[in-house]
Amino acid sequence: MGRLLILLIFNVGAWAVLRSLWPGLLQRWRLAVFASGTLLSLMPWAYSAVAGRHAQLPVGDASLRIFSVGWSVAIIMVVLIGGPLILLRRWLDRRAQKQATKVEPPANPPQVNLARRNLLTNAGRAVPLLAAGTSSVGLANGYTQFTVREVDIRLPGLPPAMDGFRIGQITDVHVGTFIDTRYLQDAVQAMNNAKVDLQVMTGDLIDDLDQLDGTMAALSECKARHGMLAILGNHEHWRGLEPILQAYADVEARGGPVRLLVDASHTFEHAGQTVRVVGVDYPMSGRSHRVKTQRMQASAEAGFRDVAPGEVVLCLTHHPDFFPLAAERGARLTLAGHTHGGQVAFLGVSAFWFAFKYMLGRYRQGDHQLYVSGGTGHWLPFRIGVPTEVTVLTLRATEASAAGRTS
């Protein structure tokens, strides 16, 4: 209900901004188009508020949600860009009037700098065109194929056996309305083609349980030497945890290459080196930060309890805020998702940088590193500057480690 109210306020605000910037725009049939667009864009949110947060419209759910995303982005841009232009124009007009009254007789009306005012007027009229264009580009990018992102991770003290170890990461696939199982199959095949040693899936795999069988079949096409390790995200908890747990268990029982880790760890040997991968559950904390912290602490204690000296420890977590707990317990590298990188970035800076402490890319804490993926899929198809990705991470020894190996 809160999102519905916010979007309604933005739509009313956009109407007021457009009326000020371009007085003749929203008249007659164009006003009817604007009102219809507002109603259609709010319909999915209104239905979810009544029928349940994750309820789908009985007819045209995907089409309406796509329209809602595009319309809402354009409306928000109109308010955020057009609003300051209106304020600037009014401030300049008032400033010009004050200056004019100081140098001219009171009987003469104050003169406004028409060239400057026309410039602001033309800029204001460009706002809806800019908003519509940006929205269209974002939607188009949301439907493009993922990129394969190669990332080198240099870790101090990395054992010689692990130098060159390759990990393929997918996360936040969200198989459902906008992402199908073929897309997931292509992502797994991309990791196979990259010949990674280990594949990982760091949560938010699926939104539509009707596609669960096909989803597990796609994951089972993993050809990595050490298979695929998966963890849970918040969407697994929301959509139906029990059938998802059962599906993972069935794959493992059939001898498939996929293993689910829930506050647990898995070990394997790579070139004689023991590697332990810890996978932690998502801290379903609701609105309480205290509960979230407690649940993360409990996951850390359970997941890392079997760590032994000499093991190379890696950590998989859906929520990147788990990183400090993993680093404290010796995880050389932590892989996370959840944020989608904000899905929108300009000049490499996320438009929602304030939403998460660890938003996108690499972070360090001492000799420990975190990589937060921008996501392999999405639950809303809109991206600008943050493409969907299948990540291929290659572990590299630092120069000091390499020198120690060759000496």
Coordinates of C-alpha atoms in Angstrom, one line a residue:
M1 CA 0.0 0.0 0.0
G2 CA 2.9 2.3 0.8
R3 CA 4.4 2.0 -2.8
L4 CA 1.0 2.5 -4.3
L5 CA 0.5 5.8 -2.4
I6 CA 4.0 7.0 -3.3
L7 CA 3.5 6.3 -7.0
L8 CA 0.1 8.1 -6.8
I9 CA 1.8 11.1 -5.3
F10 CA 4.5 11.1 -8.1
N11 CA 1.8 10.9 -10.8
V12 CA -0.1 13.9 -9.3
G13 CA 3.3 15.7 -9.0
A14 CA 4.1 14.9 -12.6
W15 CA 0.8 16.3 -13.7
A16 CA 1.5 19.5 -11.8
V17 CA 5.1 19.8 -13.2
L18 CA 4.0 19.2 -16.8
R19 CA 1.2 21.7 -16.4
S20 CA 3.7 24.3 -15.3
L21 CA 6.5 23.5 -17.8
W22 CA 4.3 23.0 -20.8
P23 CA 0.8 24.5 -20.1
G24 CA -0.8 23.3 -23.4
L25 CA 0.4 19.7 -23.2
L26 CA -2.1 18.1 -21.0
Q27 CA -5.3 19.2 -22.6
R28 CA -8.2 17.4 -24.2
W29 CA -7.3 13.9 -25.4
R30 CA -3.7 14.2 -24.0
L31 CA -5.1 14.7 -20.5
A32 CA -7.2 11.6 -21.0
V33 CA -4.1 9.6 -22.1
F34 CA -2.2 10.8 -19.1
A35 CA -5.1 9.8 -16.7
S36 CA -5.4 6.4 -18.4
G37 CA -1.6 5.8 -18.2
T38 CA -1.7 6.7 -14.5
L39 CA -4.6 4.2 -13.8
L40 CA -3.0 1.4 -15.8
S41 CA 0.4 1.9 -14.1
L42 CA -1.1 1.8 -10.6
M43 CA -3.3 -1.3 -11.3
P44 CA -0.7 -4.0 -10.6
W45 CA 0.2 -2.3 -7.3
A46 CA -3.4 -1.9 -6.3
Y47 CA -4.1 -5.5 -7.1
S48 CA -1.1 -6.6 -5.0
A49 CA -2.3 -4.5 -2.1
V50 CA -5.7 -6.2 -2.2
A51 CA -4.9 -9.8 -3.2
G52 CA -1.4 -10.1 -1.6
R53 CA 2.1 -8.8 -2.2
H54 CA 3.1 -11.4 -4.8
A55 CA -0.4 -11.9 -6.4
Q56 CA -0.5 -11.8 -10.2
L57 CA -3.2 -10.2 -12.2
P58 CA -5.5 -12.8 -13.8
V59 CA -5.1 -11.3 -17.2
G60 CA -2.1 -9.4 -18.8
D61 CA 0.1 -9.4 -15.7
A62 CA 3.4 -9.3 -17.5
S63 CA 2.3 -6.6 -20.0
L64 CA 0.8 -4.4 -17.3
R65 CA 3.9 -4.7 -15.1
I66 CA 6.2 -3.8 -18.0
F67 CA 4.0 -0.8 -18.7
S68 CA 3.9 0.1 -15.0
V69 CA 7.7 0.1 -14.8
G70 CA 8.2 2.3 -17.9
W71 CA 5.5 4.7 -17.0
S72 CA 6.6 5.0 -13.3
V73 CA 10.2 5.6 -14.3
A74 CA 9.2 8.4 -16.7
I75 CA 6.9 10.0 -14.1
I76 CA 9.5 10.0 -11.4
M77 CA 12.0 11.5 -13.8
V78 CA 9.6 14.3 -14.7
V79 CA 9.2 15.2 -11.1
L80 CA 12.8 14.9 -10.1
I81 CA 14.1 16.9 -13.1
G82 CA 11.2 19.2 -13.9
G83 CA 10.5 20.2 -10.3
P84 CA 14.0 21.9 -9.8
L85 CA 13.6 23.6 -13.2
I86 CA 10.4 25.1 -12.1
L87 CA 11.9 26.4 -8.9
L88 CA 15.0 27.7 -10.7
R89 CA 12.8 29.6 -13.2
R90 CA 10.7 31.2 -10.5
W91 CA 13.8 32.1 -8.5
L92 CA 15.3 33.8 -11.6
D93 CA 12.1 35.6 -12.3
R94 CA 11.9 37.0 -8.8
R95 CA 15.6 38.0 -8.8
A96 CA 15.1 39.8 -12.1
Q97 CA 12.0 41.6 -10.7
K98 CA 13.9 42.7 -7.6
Q99 CA 16.8 44.1 -9.6
A100 CA 14.5 45.9 -12.0
T101 CA 12.6 47.7 -9.2
K102 CA 15.9 49.0 -7.8
V103 CA 17.0 50.7 -11.0
E104 CA 13.7 51.7 -12.7
P105 CA 10.9 54.0 -11.5
P106 CA 8.1 52.1 -9.7
A107 CA 5.7 53.1 -12.5
N108 CA 7.6 51.0 -15.0
P109 CA 7.0 47.2 -14.9
P110 CA 10.1 45.1 -14.1
Q111 CA 11.7 43.5 -17.2
V112 CA 12.5 39.8 -17.3
N113 CA 15.5 38.3 -19.1
L114 CA 13.5 36.7 -21.9
A115 CA 16.4 34.8 -23.4
R116 CA 17.2 33.1 -20.1
R117 CA 13.5 32.4 -19.5
N118 CA 13.1 30.9 -22.9
L119 CA 16.1 28.7 -22.4
L120 CA 14.5 27.3 -19.2
T121 CA 11.2 27.0 -20.9
N122 CA 12.7 24.9 -23.7
A123 CA 14.6 22.8 -21.2
G124 CA 11.4 22.2 -19.3
R125 CA 9.6 21.1 -22.4
A126 CA 12.4 18.6 -23.1
V127 CA 11.9 16.9 -19.7
P128 CA 9.0 14.6 -20.8
L129 CA 10.9 13.7 -23.9
L130 CA 14.0 12.9 -21.9
A131 CA 11.9 10.9 -19.4
A132 CA 10.1 8.9 -22.1
G133 CA 13.4 8.2 -23.9
T134 CA 15.2 7.1 -20.8
S135 CA 12.4 4.8 -19.8
S136 CA 12.3 3.2 -23.2
V137 CA 16.1 2.6 -23.1
G138 CA 15.9 1.1 -19.6
L139 CA 13.1 -1.3 -20.7
A140 CA 15.0 -2.3 -23.8
N141 CA 18.2 -3.0 -21.7
G142 CA 16.1 -5.0 -19.3
Y143 CA 15.4 -7.5 -22.1
T144 CA 18.9 -7.8 -23.5
Q145 CA 20.9 -11.0 -22.9
F146 CA 23.3 -11.1 -19.9
T147 CA 27.0 -10.3 -20.3
V148 CA 29.8 -12.6 -19.1
R149 CA 31.8 -10.5 -16.7
E150 CA 35.4 -11.6 -16.1
V151 CA 36.8 -10.6 -12.7
D152 CA 40.3 -11.3 -11.3
I153 CA 40.4 -11.6 -7.5
R154 CA 43.9 -11.2 -6.0
L155 CA 44.1 -12.7 -2.5
P156 CA 47.1 -12.5 -0.2
G157 CA 48.5 -15.9 0.9
L158 CA 46.5 -17.8 -1.6
P159 CA 47.8 -21.4 -1.8
P160 CA 49.6 -22.3 -5.1
A161 CA 46.9 -24.9 -5.9
M162 CA 44.2 -22.2 -5.9
D163 CA 46.0 -19.8 -8.2
G164 CA 43.9 -19.7 -11.3
F165 CA 40.8 -21.3 -9.7
R166 CA 37.7 -20.2 -11.6
I167 CA 34.2 -19.7 -10.1
G168 CA 31.1 -19.0 -12.1
Q169 CA 28.4 -17.0 -10.3
I170 CA 24.8 -16.5 -11.2
T171 CA 22.4 -14.8 -8.8
D172 CA 19.0 -13.1 -8.7
V173 CA 17.8 -14.9 -11.8
H174 CA 14.1 -14.6 -10.8
V175 CA 12.7 -17.3 -13.2
G176 CA 9.1 -16.2 -13.6
T177 CA 7.2 -13.5 -15.4
F178 CA 10.1 -11.9 -17.3
I179 CA 12.9 -14.6 -17.1
D180 CA 12.3 -18.1 -18.5
T181 CA 14.1 -21.4 -18.0
R182 CA 15.8 -21.1 -21.3
Y183 CA 17.5 -17.9 -20.1
L184 CA 18.7 -19.8 -17.0
Q185 CA 19.9 -22.6 -19.2
D186 CA 21.9 -20.2 -21.3
A187 CA 23.5 -18.7 -18.1
V188 CA 24.6 -22.2 -17.0
Q189 CA 25.9 -23.0 -20.4
A190 CA 27.9 -19.7 -20.4
M191 CA 29.6 -20.9 -17.2
N192 CA 30.2 -24.3 -18.8
N193 CA 31.8 -22.6 -21.8
A194 CA 34.0 -20.6 -19.5
K195 CA 35.3 -23.9 -18.0
V196 CA 35.0 -22.8 -14.5
D197 CA 36.0 -25.1 -11.7
L198 CA 33.0 -24.4 -9.5
Q199 CA 29.6 -22.9 -10.2
V200 CA 27.5 -21.0 -7.6
M201 CA 24.0 -19.7 -7.4
T202 CA 23.6 -17.0 -4.7
G203 CA 19.9 -16.8 -4.2
D204 CA 16.6 -15.5 -5.6
L205 CA 16.5 -18.3 -8.2
I206 CA 12.8 -18.5 -9.0
D207 CA 9.5 -16.6 -8.6
D208 CA 7.1 -18.9 -10.5
L209 CA 6.9 -22.3 -8.9
D210 CA 5.2 -23.6 -12.0
Q211 CA 8.6 -23.4 -13.7
L212 CA 10.4 -25.2 -10.8
D213 CA 11.0 -28.5 -12.7
G214 CA 12.5 -26.7 -15.7
T215 CA 14.6 -24.5 -13.4
M216 CA 16.2 -27.5 -11.7
A217 CA 16.7 -29.2 -15.1
A218 CA 18.6 -26.1 -16.2
L219 CA 20.8 -26.0 -13.1
S220 CA 21.5 -29.7 -13.6
E221 CA 23.3 -29.0 -16.9
C222 CA 26.2 -27.7 -14.8
K223 CA 29.5 -29.3 -16.1
A224 CA 31.9 -27.8 -13.6
R225 CA 34.5 -30.1 -12.0
H226 CA 33.2 -29.4 -8.5
G227 CA 29.5 -29.0 -9.5
M228 CA 27.2 -26.2 -8.4
L229 CA 26.6 -24.9 -4.9
A230 CA 23.5 -22.9 -4.2
I231 CA 22.0 -20.9 -1.4
L232 CA 18.6 -19.3 -0.6
G233 CA 17.5 -15.7 -1.1
N234 CA 14.5 -13.8 0.2
H235 CA 12.4 -14.7 -2.8
E236 CA 12.6 -18.5 -2.1
H237 CA 11.2 -17.7 1.3
W238 CA 8.4 -15.6 -0.2
R239 CA 7.4 -17.8 -3.1
G240 CA 7.3 -21.2 -1.3
L241 CA 10.2 -22.6 0.6
E242 CA 9.1 -26.2 1.0
P243 CA 8.7 -27.1 -2.7
I244 CA 12.0 -25.4 -3.5
L245 CA 13.9 -27.3 -0.8
Q246 CA 12.3 -30.5 -2.0
A247 CA 13.4 -29.8 -5.6
Y248 CA 17.0 -29.2 -4.6
A249 CA 16.9 -32.4 -2.5
D250 CA 15.5 -34.4 -5.4
V251 CA 18.3 -33.2 -7.7
E252 CA 20.9 -34.2 -5.1
A253 CA 19.3 -37.6 -4.5
R254 CA 19.5 -38.3 -8.2
G255 CA 23.2 -37.7 -8.1
G256 CA 22.9 -34.3 -9.9
P257 CA 25.6 -31.7 -9.7
V258 CA 23.7 -29.2 -7.6
R259 CA 23.9 -29.0 -3.8
L260 CA 22.0 -26.5 -1.6
L261 CA 23.7 -25.1 1.4
V262 CA 21.5 -23.6 4.2
D263 CA 23.8 -22.5 7.1
A264 CA 26.1 -25.3 6.2
S265 CA 29.3 -26.0 4.4
H266 CA 30.7 -28.3 1.7
T267 CA 34.4 -29.3 1.2
F268 CA 36.2 -30.6 -1.8
E269 CA 39.8 -31.0 -2.9
H270 CA 41.3 -29.0 -5.7
A271 CA 44.9 -30.0 -6.8
G272 CA 45.4 -31.3 -3.3
Q273 CA 44.1 -28.2 -1.5
T274 CA 41.0 -28.5 0.7
V275 CA 38.4 -25.9 -0.1
R276 CA 35.4 -25.2 2.1
V277 CA 32.4 -23.3 0.8
V278 CA 30.0 -21.9 3.4
G279 CA 26.5 -21.1 2.4
V280 CA 24.2 -19.1 4.7
D281 CA 20.5 -18.6 4.7
Y282 CA 18.8 -15.2 4.1
P283 CA 18.0 -13.4 7.3
M284 CA 14.2 -13.0 7.0
S285 CA 14.1 -10.1 9.5
G286 CA 11.0 -8.1 8.5
R287 CA 11.5 -4.5 9.7
S288 CA 13.7 -5.2 12.6
H289 CA 17.4 -4.6 12.1
R290 CA 18.1 -6.2 15.4
V291 CA 16.5 -9.5 14.4
K292 CA 18.4 -9.4 11.1
T293 CA 21.7 -9.0 12.9
Q294 CA 20.8 -11.9 15.3
R295 CA 19.9 -14.2 12.5
M296 CA 23.0 -13.4 10.6
Q297 CA 25.0 -14.1 13.7
A298 CA 23.3 -17.5 14.1
S299 CA 23.9 -18.3 10.4
A300 CA 27.6 -17.5 10.9
E301 CA 28.0 -19.7 13.9
A302 CA 26.2 -22.6 12.2
G303 CA 27.8 -22.3 8.8
F304 CA 31.4 -21.8 9.9
R305 CA 31.4 -24.3 12.8
D306 CA 33.3 -27.0 10.9
V307 CA 36.0 -24.8 9.5
A308 CA 39.4 -26.4 10.0
P309 CA 43.0 -24.9 9.9
G310 CA 44.6 -24.9 6.5
E311 CA 41.3 -24.8 4.5
V312 CA 40.7 -22.2 1.9
V313 CA 37.3 -20.8 2.9
L314 CA 34.8 -19.2 0.6
C315 CA 31.4 -17.9 1.6
L316 CA 28.1 -17.6 -0.3
T317 CA 25.5 -15.2 1.0
H318 CA 22.5 -13.6 -0.7
H319 CA 22.6 -10.5 1.5
P320 CA 26.0 -8.7 1.2
D321 CA 25.7 -7.3 4.7
F322 CA 26.9 -10.7 5.9
F323 CA 30.4 -9.9 4.6
P324 CA 32.0 -8.7 7.9
L325 CA 30.9 -11.9 9.7
A326 CA 32.3 -14.0 6.9
A327 CA 35.6 -12.1 7.0
E328 CA 35.9 -12.4 10.7
R329 CA 35.7 -16.2 10.3
G330 CA 38.3 -16.5 7.7
A331 CA 36.4 -16.4 4.4
R332 CA 38.9 -15.3 1.8
L333 CA 36.2 -14.4 -0.7
T334 CA 32.5 -13.8 -0.2
L335 CA 30.1 -13.8 -3.1
A336 CA 26.7 -12.1 -2.8
G337 CA 23.8 -10.7 -4.8
H338 CA 20.4 -9.3 -3.7
T339 CA 21.0 -5.6 -4.6
H340 CA 20.8 -6.0 -8.4
G341 CA 23.4 -3.3 -8.4
G342 CA 20.5 -0.9 -8.0
Q343 CA 19.7 -1.7 -11.7
V344 CA 20.3 1.9 -12.6
A345 CA 23.7 3.7 -12.6
F346 CA 25.1 6.8 -14.2
L347 CA 28.9 7.2 -14.9
G348 CA 29.4 4.0 -12.8
V349 CA 27.6 5.4 -9.7
S350 CA 24.4 3.6 -8.7
A351 CA 21.3 5.8 -8.6
F352 CA 20.4 4.1 -5.3
W353 CA 23.9 4.1 -3.7
F354 CA 22.3 4.9 -0.3
A355 CA 20.1 1.7 -0.2
F356 CA 22.9 -0.8 0.6
K357 CA 26.3 -0.5 2.2
Y358 CA 27.7 -3.0 -0.4
M359 CA 25.8 -2.2 -3.6
L360 CA 27.9 -3.5 -6.5
G361 CA 31.3 -4.8 -7.3
R362 CA 34.3 -5.5 -5.1
Y363 CA 34.9 -4.5 -1.5
R364 CA 37.8 -5.2 1.0
Q365 CA 38.1 -5.8 4.7
G366 CA 41.8 -6.5 5.4
D367 CA 42.9 -9.4 3.3
H368 CA 39.3 -10.5 2.7
Q369 CA 37.2 -9.6 -0.3
L370 CA 33.5 -9.3 -1.3
Y371 CA 32.0 -9.4 -4.7
V372 CA 28.4 -8.2 -5.2
S373 CA 27.0 -9.2 -8.5
G374 CA 24.6 -6.9 -10.5
G375 CA 22.3 -9.9 -10.9
T376 CA 21.8 -12.4 -13.7
G377 CA 18.1 -11.6 -14.1
H378 CA 15.5 -9.3 -12.5
W379 CA 11.9 -9.2 -11.3
L380 CA 11.3 -6.0 -13.2
P381 CA 12.9 -5.5 -16.6
F382 CA 14.6 -2.2 -16.3
R383 CA 18.3 -1.5 -16.4
I384 CA 20.5 1.4 -17.2
G385 CA 24.3 1.2 -16.7
V386 CA 24.0 -2.1 -14.7
P387 CA 23.7 -4.9 -17.2
T388 CA 22.7 -8.4 -16.1
E389 CA 25.7 -10.6 -15.7
V390 CA 27.1 -14.1 -15.4
T391 CA 30.3 -13.6 -13.4
V392 CA 33.4 -15.5 -13.9
L393 CA 35.9 -14.9 -11.1
T394 CA 39.5 -16.1 -11.3
L395 CA 41.4 -16.3 -8.0
R396 CA 45.0 -15.0 -8.3
A397 CA 47.8 -15.0 -5.9
T398 CA 49.3 -11.6 -5.0
E399 CA 52.8 -10.8 -6.1
A400 CA 54.1 -11.7 -2.6
S401 CA 52.3 -15.0 -2.8
A402 CA 53.6 -15.7 -6.2
A403 CA 57.2 -14.9 -5.1
G404 CA 56.8 -17.3 -2.2
R405 CA 55.6 -20.0 -4.5
T406 CA 58.6 -19.8 -6.9
S407 CA 61.3 -19.3 -4.3

